[in-house]
Amino acid sequence: MKKQRAIFFDIMKAWYRITCLFICLLLCFACNSNRTEKLELSLEIDNAIADASNYLNSGQLSKSITHFDSVFQKVDKKNALDYWEKYNFLAGVYLNYDFDIDKSESYLDSMYLVLNYGDQISQYRYVLTTFLKGDILQARHKYNDAFQSYFNGREYAIENLDDCHVSDLTYRLGIYRYNQKQYSEAIPFFKKAIEENRACWGNGDLQQNINEPQRYRNTLALSYEKLGKYDSAAYYFINALAYLEEIKPKYPERDLFINSALGVVKGNLGGVMAMLGKTGVAEQLLKSSIAINSQPDYDFSDAQTAKLKLAKLYIENKELQKAAIYLNELDIELPQAEVKNRRYLDILLRWYLIKGEYYEKNGEMEMAFDVMKSYHHLNDSIQSIDQELKFVDVEGSFLNAAQKYELSILNRDNKIKNIYLATAAGFTLLLAGFLMVNWYNLKKSIKTNALILQKNRDLQDTLAALEFSQAENTKIMYMVAHDLRNPISSMIMMANLILDDPQVKGENKYLLENIKTSCNNSMDLIAEMLLSNKKNSKLAKEQVEIGRLLKYCVEILVHKAEEKNQNINLNTLPVKALISKEKMWRVLTNLIANAIKFTPEGKTIDVNMKSNNEKITIIIKDEGIGIPNSMKNLIFDWDTMGKREGTNGEKPFGMGLAICKQIITAHDGNIWFESEENVGTTFYVEFPIKN
């Protein structure tokens, strides 16, 4: 009997393995049958789109269309993908720049016709076409139909495309929240788009490697700026600048676009720095932005935005003559604009507002009143246009589309269920045999599992008791430490009062000083006990090029050094490490700022890097006033008394180095220093490349 049962189990196992192998072969055959050769976009047309886009950004609508048509006609062998790109470009131009929705929709129809060419047109183009249809429907104020189109494109993308191609769709969903002024809701979409776009890096697609990454970061920073979170906005603008500087040498053929993008981000960062009160840095960034994008074929509208920000900065600083220069330039430029789209209206609206402030500060109240009337008239018109979109329920529209999608899936599933039912009947017998094998083995393990479960329960009870005991001990320690502070503080105060009495001398004075010293040491110990169990939140780390991070830290602070006629020498290495970029930036800027603060005018500060295969060491050396021996053991403490004014009377706070040490410790690193009074100080920051 036992022999027959063993033979039965062996037969069932063999059938199970054969069935699994058969299913895998079917799946492999289905996947291979779907592979088709893909078309490639002609290089001439790809370059023509890039150049025409640059002309659009510089406000040259006619030149953009003329240039693209000219290049397209000269290409001899054009494939279906070339025609799709042409129709996509022209549909976007007439939708967003020339405001001819009917013409844009005619090109959309042509795009759908080209998609019928076959599988050689990529699935990504199909999704982009679906999203463009949603854009056109939204321009016609058909919001429900628009969101249905977006939903269909998004579902298709998630099912058929990788993260690289989904990133731009995620970004578009964020943009709709941004346009509705729902900035907090838009931020997660932009962050997710940045992460998804990392899958594109190095694939050769210039749009996905240049245009999209900087646009995502810039818009994310703008969202933080709109929310008034200027520190976070500055961080992501700096991140966008770092990315553009990194890719610039890799794509010399896109030098114009990258330089223009650098100008845009610098202008945005300058505006944020002005809001943070860093006037010198803001002025420098805004002038750099204007110098870049005022060039022919660059982003002239962005140069105008930077001029408005700089004029506002000068007005706030009561430098009205400087502000008048840029406002007068805009008086000439704005009426000559060829493209008068929404971006132009926003610039014009801002120009009215700043011009009114200028007239008011200059005492020309009549002129200010006239300009502000124009401002309110235009603003009311824009608000009435935006009002309808503002109250569109994006989530509700997507939920409605999702329900329709699920209904269609259910209808399709009903047709397939009959096929599955027949297949399921065939597998039922096989499954029954498989369950018998498992039941036979399960009986053997029941007793063992019961014993293990009992042991596990005993261990959990013990662990719970230990955790409760530890919590009680910690609570008692905090209570005792906290209650000891008041009496010990009173002892210190009384010792000070007695020591102030000139009659206290000799051994009595010596004993009182010892009592005071012991009490102070006790207070330090109590403070350490109260802080000892506080846990730092987990750091969000990423791969960061440390040399580039150092460079931007120096660039942000160089104006402070220039105010004291100091020179900062920077030597870096192209080494990457896994760190929290924002926190490490805080450490490095704090150390460099300290070097500037405690170094006299005309001296030099050296910032150097060393690296091996495991660790990075950053060395910040100054020629400053040095740290006295009495303070060397205090500077990394939290409530330290080791605070001094800078060489030009800069006010101290006494917590920066304590925070630096906490951050470096969280990175499993070390921070130390060497110092000699009136000679200088050298700080060392060491942390691992990988963690």
PDB file of C-alpha atoms in Angstrom, residues 71-236:
ATOM      1  CA  VAL A  71      14.623  71.550 -43.226  1.00  0.00           C
ATOM      2  CA  PHE A  72      11.762  69.054 -43.510  1.00  0.00           C
ATOM      3  CA  GLN A  73      11.388  69.652 -47.254  1.00  0.00           C
ATOM      4  CA  LYS A  74      15.099  69.011 -47.839  1.00  0.00           C
ATOM      5  CA  VAL A  75      15.077  65.532 -46.236  1.00  0.00           C
ATOM      6  CA  ASP A  76      14.873  62.980 -49.061  1.00  0.00           C
ATOM      7  CA  LYS A  77      13.796  59.749 -47.377  1.00  0.00           C
ATOM      8  CA  LYS A  78      11.212  60.522 -44.725  1.00  0.00           C
ATOM      9  CA  ASN A  79       9.604  57.710 -42.751  1.00  0.00           C
ATOM     10  CA  ALA A  80       6.333  57.573 -40.821  1.00  0.00           C
ATOM     11  CA  LEU A  81       8.022  58.629 -37.571  1.00  0.00           C
ATOM     12  CA  ASP A  82       9.399  61.768 -39.247  1.00  0.00           C
ATOM     13  CA  TYR A  83       5.860  62.760 -40.284  1.00  0.00           C
ATOM     14  CA  TRP A  84       4.509  62.072 -36.781  1.00  0.00           C
ATOM     15  CA  GLU A  85       7.169  64.370 -35.260  1.00  0.00           C
ATOM     16  CA  LYS A  86       6.313  67.071 -37.792  1.00  0.00           C
ATOM     17  CA  TYR A  87       2.584  66.954 -37.003  1.00  0.00           C
ATOM     18  CA  ASN A  88       3.301  66.817 -33.257  1.00  0.00           C
ATOM     19  CA  PHE A  89       5.529  69.915 -33.458  1.00  0.00           C
ATOM     20  CA  LEU A  90       3.029  71.937 -35.520  1.00  0.00           C
ATOM     21  CA  ALA A  91       0.071  70.860 -33.361  1.00  0.00           C
ATOM     22  CA  GLY A  92       1.916  72.139 -30.294  1.00  0.00           C
ATOM     23  CA  VAL A  93       2.818  75.421 -32.009  1.00  0.00           C
ATOM     24  CA  TYR A  94      -0.761  76.202 -33.016  1.00  0.00           C
ATOM     25  CA  LEU A  95      -2.132  75.119 -29.631  1.00  0.00           C
ATOM     26  CA  ASN A  96       0.304  76.990 -27.370  1.00  0.00           C
ATOM     27  CA  TYR A  97       1.699  79.869 -29.463  1.00  0.00           C
ATOM     28  CA  ASP A  98      -0.582  80.759 -32.393  1.00  0.00           C
ATOM     29  CA  PHE A  99      -3.862  79.881 -30.593  1.00  0.00           C
ATOM     30  CA  ASP A 100      -5.531  78.173 -33.565  1.00  0.00           C
ATOM     31  CA  ILE A 101      -7.201  75.154 -31.913  1.00  0.00           C
ATOM     32  CA  ASP A 102      -8.877  73.951 -35.119  1.00  0.00           C
ATOM     33  CA  LYS A 103      -5.560  73.843 -36.947  1.00  0.00           C
ATOM     34  CA  SER A 104      -3.935  72.071 -33.995  1.00  0.00           C
ATOM     35  CA  GLU A 105      -6.716  69.466 -34.028  1.00  0.00           C
ATOM     36  CA  SER A 106      -6.228  68.844 -37.759  1.00  0.00           C
ATOM     37  CA  TYR A 107      -2.573  67.967 -37.094  1.00  0.00           C
ATOM     38  CA  LEU A 108      -3.724  65.689 -34.245  1.00  0.00           C
ATOM     39  CA  ASP A 109      -5.874  63.766 -36.751  1.00  0.00           C
ATOM     40  CA  SER A 110      -2.817  63.386 -38.982  1.00  0.00           C
ATOM     41  CA  MET A 111      -0.850  62.005 -36.019  1.00  0.00           C
ATOM     42  CA  TYR A 112      -3.500  59.318 -35.450  1.00  0.00           C
ATOM     43  CA  LEU A 113      -3.394  58.425 -39.153  1.00  0.00           C
ATOM     44  CA  VAL A 114       0.385  57.945 -38.972  1.00  0.00           C
ATOM     45  CA  LEU A 115      -0.013  55.749 -35.884  1.00  0.00           C
ATOM     46  CA  ASN A 116      -2.059  53.333 -38.014  1.00  0.00           C
ATOM     47  CA  TYR A 117       1.166  52.692 -39.947  1.00  0.00           C
ATOM     48  CA  GLY A 118       1.791  49.757 -37.617  1.00  0.00           C
ATOM     49  CA  ASP A 119       3.819  48.593 -34.645  1.00  0.00           C
ATOM     50  CA  GLN A 120       6.932  50.324 -35.972  1.00  0.00           C
ATOM     51  CA  ILE A 121       5.660  53.617 -34.498  1.00  0.00           C
ATOM     52  CA  SER A 122       6.590  53.440 -30.819  1.00  0.00           C
ATOM     53  CA  GLN A 123       4.003  52.966 -28.089  1.00  0.00           C
ATOM     54  CA  TYR A 124       5.407  56.098 -26.432  1.00  0.00           C
ATOM     55  CA  ARG A 125       4.232  58.209 -29.418  1.00  0.00           C
ATOM     56  CA  TYR A 126       0.756  56.753 -29.057  1.00  0.00           C
ATOM     57  CA  VAL A 127       0.638  57.902 -25.415  1.00  0.00           C
ATOM     58  CA  LEU A 128       1.905  61.389 -26.350  1.00  0.00           C
ATOM     59  CA  THR A 129      -0.800  61.632 -29.005  1.00  0.00           C
ATOM     60  CA  THR A 130      -3.453  60.702 -26.446  1.00  0.00           C
ATOM     61  CA  PHE A 131      -2.149  63.375 -24.057  1.00  0.00           C
ATOM     62  CA  LEU A 132      -2.113  65.987 -26.835  1.00  0.00           C
ATOM     63  CA  LYS A 133      -5.755  65.147 -27.506  1.00  0.00           C
ATOM     64  CA  GLY A 134      -6.424  65.841 -23.813  1.00  0.00           C
ATOM     65  CA  ASP A 135      -4.634  69.210 -24.117  1.00  0.00           C
ATOM     66  CA  ILE A 136      -6.820  70.208 -27.068  1.00  0.00           C
ATOM     67  CA  LEU A 137     -10.001  69.103 -25.287  1.00  0.00           C
ATOM     68  CA  GLN A 138      -8.977  71.117 -22.245  1.00  0.00           C
ATOM     69  CA  ALA A 139      -8.360  74.187 -24.446  1.00  0.00           C
ATOM     70  CA  ARG A 140     -11.961  73.756 -25.615  1.00  0.00           C
ATOM     71  CA  HIS A 141     -13.049  73.563 -21.921  1.00  0.00           C
ATOM     72  CA  LYS A 142     -14.218  69.940 -22.316  1.00  0.00           C
ATOM     73  CA  TYR A 143     -12.612  68.905 -19.044  1.00  0.00           C
ATOM     74  CA  ASN A 144     -14.300  65.523 -18.523  1.00  0.00           C
ATOM     75  CA  ASP A 145     -13.366  64.362 -22.019  1.00  0.00           C
ATOM     76  CA  ALA A 146      -9.853  65.746 -21.510  1.00  0.00           C
ATOM     77  CA  PHE A 147      -9.284  63.806 -18.314  1.00  0.00           C
ATOM     78  CA  GLN A 148     -10.699  60.659 -19.913  1.00  0.00           C
ATOM     79  CA  SER A 149      -8.023  61.028 -22.595  1.00  0.00           C
ATOM     80  CA  TYR A 150      -5.300  61.597 -19.981  1.00  0.00           C
ATOM     81  CA  PHE A 151      -6.455  58.564 -18.039  1.00  0.00           C
ATOM     82  CA  ASN A 152      -6.432  56.310 -21.119  1.00  0.00           C
ATOM     83  CA  GLY A 153      -2.917  57.462 -22.008  1.00  0.00           C
ATOM     84  CA  ARG A 154      -1.662  57.004 -18.458  1.00  0.00           C
ATOM     85  CA  GLU A 155      -3.123  53.483 -18.091  1.00  0.00           C
ATOM     86  CA  TYR A 156      -1.639  52.454 -21.439  1.00  0.00           C
ATOM     87  CA  ALA A 157       1.753  53.882 -20.449  1.00  0.00           C
ATOM     88  CA  ILE A 158       1.849  52.132 -17.076  1.00  0.00           C
ATOM     89  CA  GLU A 159       0.978  48.821 -18.737  1.00  0.00           C
ATOM     90  CA  ASN A 160       3.281  49.051 -21.763  1.00  0.00           C
ATOM     91  CA  LEU A 161       6.132  51.520 -21.057  1.00  0.00           C
ATOM     92  CA  ASP A 162       9.094  51.641 -18.689  1.00  0.00           C
ATOM     93  CA  ASP A 163       9.720  54.329 -16.039  1.00  0.00           C
ATOM     94  CA  CYS A 164      11.767  56.394 -18.491  1.00  0.00           C
ATOM     95  CA  HIS A 165       8.813  56.976 -20.808  1.00  0.00           C
ATOM     96  CA  VAL A 166       6.259  57.318 -18.000  1.00  0.00           C
ATOM     97  CA  SER A 167       8.196  60.184 -16.357  1.00  0.00           C
ATOM     98  CA  ASP A 168       6.946  62.893 -18.738  1.00  0.00           C
ATOM     99  CA  LEU A 169       3.357  61.726 -18.246  1.00  0.00           C
ATOM    100  CA  THR A 170       3.775  61.899 -14.465  1.00  0.00           C
ATOM    101  CA  TYR A 171       5.161  65.434 -14.878  1.00  0.00           C
ATOM    102  CA  ARG A 172       2.139  66.480 -16.972  1.00  0.00           C
ATOM    103  CA  LEU A 173      -0.241  65.313 -14.240  1.00  0.00           C
ATOM    104  CA  GLY A 174       1.717  67.467 -11.791  1.00  0.00           C
ATOM    105  CA  ILE A 175       1.490  70.464 -14.122  1.00  0.00           C
ATOM    106  CA  TYR A 176      -2.303  70.392 -14.003  1.00  0.00           C
ATOM    107  CA  ARG A 177      -2.190  70.618 -10.220  1.00  0.00           C
ATOM    108  CA  TYR A 178       0.368  73.416 -10.553  1.00  0.00           C
ATOM    109  CA  ASN A 179      -1.851  75.356 -12.980  1.00  0.00           C
ATOM    110  CA  GLN A 180      -4.701  74.981 -10.490  1.00  0.00           C
ATOM    111  CA  LYS A 181      -2.383  76.537  -7.850  1.00  0.00           C
ATOM    112  CA  GLN A 182      -2.428  73.228  -5.936  1.00  0.00           C
ATOM    113  CA  TYR A 183       1.317  73.357  -5.403  1.00  0.00           C
ATOM    114  CA  SER A 184       1.508  70.928  -2.467  1.00  0.00           C
ATOM    115  CA  GLU A 185      -0.418  68.330  -4.500  1.00  0.00           C
ATOM    116  CA  ALA A 186       1.835  68.907  -7.537  1.00  0.00           C
ATOM    117  CA  ILE A 187       5.157  68.370  -5.709  1.00  0.00           C
ATOM    118  CA  PRO A 188       4.897  64.524  -5.342  1.00  0.00           C
ATOM    119  CA  PHE A 189       4.303  64.191  -9.112  1.00  0.00           C
ATOM    120  CA  PHE A 190       7.422  66.250  -9.935  1.00  0.00           C
ATOM    121  CA  LYS A 191       9.569  64.272  -7.482  1.00  0.00           C
ATOM    122  CA  LYS A 192       8.312  60.995  -8.900  1.00  0.00           C
ATOM    123  CA  ALA A 193       8.996  62.218 -12.455  1.00  0.00           C
ATOM    124  CA  ILE A 194      12.607  63.012 -11.481  1.00  0.00           C
ATOM    125  CA  GLU A 195      13.093  59.488 -10.118  1.00  0.00           C
ATOM    126  CA  GLU A 196      11.452  57.850 -13.153  1.00  0.00           C
ATOM    127  CA  ASN A 197      13.575  59.935 -15.522  1.00  0.00           C
ATOM    128  CA  ARG A 198      16.772  58.416 -14.091  1.00  0.00           C
ATOM    129  CA  ALA A 199      15.964  55.294 -16.116  1.00  0.00           C
ATOM    130  CA  CYS A 200      16.481  57.399 -19.294  1.00  0.00           C
ATOM    131  CA  TRP A 201      20.037  58.548 -18.577  1.00  0.00           C
ATOM    132  CA  GLY A 202      22.495  57.403 -21.190  1.00  0.00           C
ATOM    133  CA  ASN A 203      19.873  56.110 -23.661  1.00  0.00           C
ATOM    134  CA  GLY A 204      20.857  58.721 -26.291  1.00  0.00           C
ATOM    135  CA  ASP A 205      17.505  60.543 -26.319  1.00  0.00           C
ATOM    136  CA  LEU A 206      18.369  64.236 -25.960  1.00  0.00           C
ATOM    137  CA  GLN A 207      14.840  65.206 -24.906  1.00  0.00           C
ATOM    138  CA  GLN A 208      14.902  62.719 -22.024  1.00  0.00           C
ATOM    139  CA  ASN A 209      18.520  63.408 -21.045  1.00  0.00           C
ATOM    140  CA  ILE A 210      18.569  67.238 -21.295  1.00  0.00           C
ATOM    141  CA  ASN A 211      15.162  68.920 -21.569  1.00  0.00           C
ATOM    142  CA  GLU A 212      13.107  66.851 -19.162  1.00  0.00           C
ATOM    143  CA  PRO A 213      15.462  66.476 -16.139  1.00  0.00           C
ATOM    144  CA  GLN A 214      16.159  70.224 -15.827  1.00  0.00           C
ATOM    145  CA  ARG A 215      12.479  71.096 -16.443  1.00  0.00           C
ATOM    146  CA  TYR A 216      11.294  68.713 -13.722  1.00  0.00           C
ATOM    147  CA  ARG A 217      13.763  70.114 -11.165  1.00  0.00           C
ATOM    148  CA  ASN A 218      13.042  73.727 -12.079  1.00  0.00           C
ATOM    149  CA  THR A 219       9.257  73.269 -11.792  1.00  0.00           C
ATOM    150  CA  LEU A 220       9.641  71.405  -8.490  1.00  0.00           C
ATOM    151  CA  ALA A 221      11.652  74.351  -7.125  1.00  0.00           C
ATOM    152  CA  LEU A 222       9.021  76.796  -8.425  1.00  0.00           C
ATOM    153  CA  SER A 223       6.340  74.869  -6.497  1.00  0.00           C
ATOM    154  CA  TYR A 224       8.287  75.276  -3.270  1.00  0.00           C
ATOM    155  CA  GLU A 225       8.760  78.980  -4.092  1.00  0.00           C
ATOM    156  CA  LYS A 226       4.998  79.420  -4.593  1.00  0.00           C
ATOM    157  CA  LEU A 227       4.443  77.809  -1.166  1.00  0.00           C
ATOM    158  CA  GLY A 228       6.914  80.249   0.444  1.00  0.00           C
ATOM    159  CA  LYS A 229       9.430  77.463   1.255  1.00  0.00           C
ATOM    160  CA  TYR A 230      12.393  79.390  -0.094  1.00  0.00           C
ATOM    161  CA  ASP A 231      15.149  77.204   1.419  1.00  0.00           C
ATOM    162  CA  SER A 232      13.740  74.102  -0.311  1.00  0.00           C
ATOM    163  CA  ALA A 233      13.250  76.075  -3.534  1.00  0.00           C
ATOM    164  CA  ALA A 234      16.904  77.238  -3.439  1.00  0.00           C
ATOM    165  CA  TYR A 235      18.052  73.658  -2.856  1.00  0.00           C
ATOM    166  CA  TYR A 236      16.272  72.297  -5.949  1.00  0.00           C
TER     167      TYR A 236
END
